[in-house]
Amino acid sequence: MNRQRSFIGFIVAGAIALLVIAIASFYWFFAKNPANVTASTGQPNAAIFVSKLSPVMLSLLTNPDRLQALEREGELSKLKTSLFAKSGIDYKEDVQPWLGDEITLAITTLDIDRDRENGQQPGYLLALATKQPEKSREFVEFLFSKRALGGANLAVEQYKGVKLIYDNQEVSTENKIQNPKSKIQNSLAGAVVGEGFVLFANDPKVLRDAINNVQAPDLNLTSSPEYQKATKQLPKGGLAVAFLNLPIVAKWQGLELAEQTYNSEIISLVLNPKGLLAETSFLTSSEIVSPSSPLSKPVGALQYVPASAGLAISGSNLSNLGNSDLAKLWRQATATIYGSEEDVVSRLAKPLADVQKRWGINFPEDIFSWVQGEYAIALLPGKEQTTPHWIFAVEKSESVEKGIARLDAIASSNGLSINPLTLSKQKISAWTELTTATKKSDVKEGTSFSIETKVRGLHTTLGNYEIFTSDLETMDEILTAKDNSLIDNPNFKDSIAAIPLPNQGYIYLDWTKSQNLLEGQVPILKLVEVLGKPFFNSLRSLTVSSYGTDTGALKGGVFFQLNNS
């Protein structure tokens, strides 16, 4: 039984790996290649087999062999060899001749037999487009004949005009006595449906349901209003698509939706001469509230962020952020996964959490509330690679003046002094703290004391912006490197060029400068890097933005800028 069960696990895991590695292989894309890998369809045709109650469906919309020319280290070739090695199948001879331009994997149901007492066994459906139905039928017969020779008990069934072949291995009598709740193990089922698809599943019931979904269209995913609404958000030329039914995904993962604003999500991957754009839309039945008016160009505050920044966030009007649908998405995700927004901040944004704790402030109340114009927030890697330096640039207004006064009051309440100083001929206001230092005296026995002044923060006015920094070194870099700002950096320009305008601003992460810091804050990231080593080795930066005008969808994208050399 374990051998038979491992085969469907290997098929599913292999399919997922094929999709992931194929997607990761896109980073070998060059401007001269797009015509060779363009998807033949805008959305998955296999959606007709998938239930509208499916939690997730993932599709590659091009033949994986078309991506092979884009790889450098043979990841796809190695995967295809290992994927079929255990089954005695030769990919080039047995699969390649008939495999078409779509591979779709779906979780069709959370529990095949809907019996809670014997545990949860999800239904998996793998749909492979075929361009030669007869050859694909021969492949299915060949695959199961080899399994029969290996000792599997096979069954053949005609179901609504479709021939199903599957393993039919009953749980042994001994195992039934030891574990009365054991399920019947049907480890692999296959069929060729019509002229278009080869289907594999981990239970014949999954195949029967897939056939029912085609013959009763109101049951399948394409009839779902939520799915129909989502597919309207798909860009042209997407090479991979994922659709998630968020409440069912949460249920599948054993999570409780503490706050539900968004019902579904659709993700599409699109090639770009400089990298890969992952565009996503979160669908909701309520009207989307943008935190601010869309921006038609990058905010001017970025001119005060040095090109050495590892992370930069820019936009306008933080005062309305808490009431926006972007904030609702953040609360839904964090409350569901972590239990509270505060918990996720302390885990994933420790530098910000440390600032709040040290100053005794609340960002939404004490800072965001008075930022109504343009702003930019940036982190610069420190020499020690553990504590980053920060910059906060905000467009001046009457509310900003009141905000500064509020921060001065908070600083005073924390025992800090507000002192003027001059740096590079620029007048600066600093929040300072007096501390004592001790050392042994060389003159006589005893201890001598000295007083040291530590800068806890500074701010100054440059043009129409108020600039806040964590330390003198960072302020000096801003004042002395005016011609080396992030907004003039070629890599940053290339990254934001891939994001549609108008938009709500950018979150820009320079991977090479932030990698060490992020690994220290998010330890699991190291494991992700190992699994996706070819991709992360070529990742230069990623840029996140929110855009779009649909009142029922929160639309945005993540652009992965990759090294082509």
mmCIF file of C-alpha atoms in Angstrom, residues 24-25 27-28 72-73 75 510-513 515-516 519 525-542 560-565:
data_model
loop_
_atom_site.group_PDB
_atom_site.id
_atom_site.type_symbol
_atom_site.label_atom_id
_atom_site.label_comp_id
_atom_site.label_asym_id
_atom_site.label_seq_id
_atom_site.Cartn_x
_atom_site.Cartn_y
_atom_site.Cartn_z
ATOM 1 C CA ALA A 24 11.553 29.890 -11.851
ATOM 2 C CA SER A 25 13.201 29.134 -15.193
ATOM 3 C CA TYR A 27 14.522 34.264 -15.253
ATOM 4 C CA TRP A 28 16.568 33.067 -18.231
ATOM 5 C CA ARG A 72 21.051 27.246 -18.230
ATOM 6 C CA GLU A 73 21.615 24.457 -15.745
ATOM 7 C CA GLU A 75 16.633 22.166 -14.104
ATOM 8 C CA ASP A 510 17.158 45.400 -3.083
ATOM 9 C CA TRP A 511 17.762 41.709 -2.477
ATOM 10 C CA THR A 512 21.577 41.829 -2.487
ATOM 11 C CA LYS A 513 21.658 44.614 0.120
ATOM 12 C CA GLN A 515 19.465 39.504 2.176
ATOM 13 C CA ASN A 516 21.497 39.236 5.389
ATOM 14 C CA GLU A 519 17.548 36.186 6.915
ATOM 15 C CA LEU A 525 13.758 32.406 4.462
ATOM 16 C CA LYS A 526 17.034 30.466 4.397
ATOM 17 C CA LEU A 527 15.091 27.258 3.727
ATOM 18 C CA VAL A 528 13.108 28.953 0.946
ATOM 19 C CA GLU A 529 16.375 30.119 -0.615
ATOM 20 C CA VAL A 530 17.750 26.577 -0.615
ATOM 21 C CA LEU A 531 14.626 25.252 -2.365
ATOM 22 C CA GLY A 532 14.664 28.040 -4.928
ATOM 23 C CA LYS A 533 18.426 28.473 -5.193
ATOM 24 C CA PRO A 534 18.628 29.171 -8.965
ATOM 25 C CA PHE A 535 15.958 31.860 -8.659
ATOM 26 C CA PHE A 536 17.376 33.568 -5.563
ATOM 27 C CA ASN A 537 20.898 33.462 -6.989
ATOM 28 C CA SER A 538 19.651 35.579 -9.889
ATOM 29 C CA LEU A 539 17.271 37.830 -7.934
ATOM 30 C CA ARG A 540 18.404 41.456 -7.943
ATOM 31 C CA SER A 541 15.367 43.200 -6.474
ATOM 32 C CA LEU A 542 11.606 43.012 -6.090
ATOM 33 C CA PHE A 560 11.103 40.392 -9.732
ATOM 34 C CA GLN A 561 14.141 42.004 -11.343
ATOM 35 C CA LEU A 562 16.655 39.349 -12.338
ATOM 36 C CA ASN A 563 20.250 39.240 -13.455
ATOM 37 C CA ASN A 564 20.515 38.142 -17.084
ATOM 38 C CA SER A 565 24.268 37.670 -16.981
#
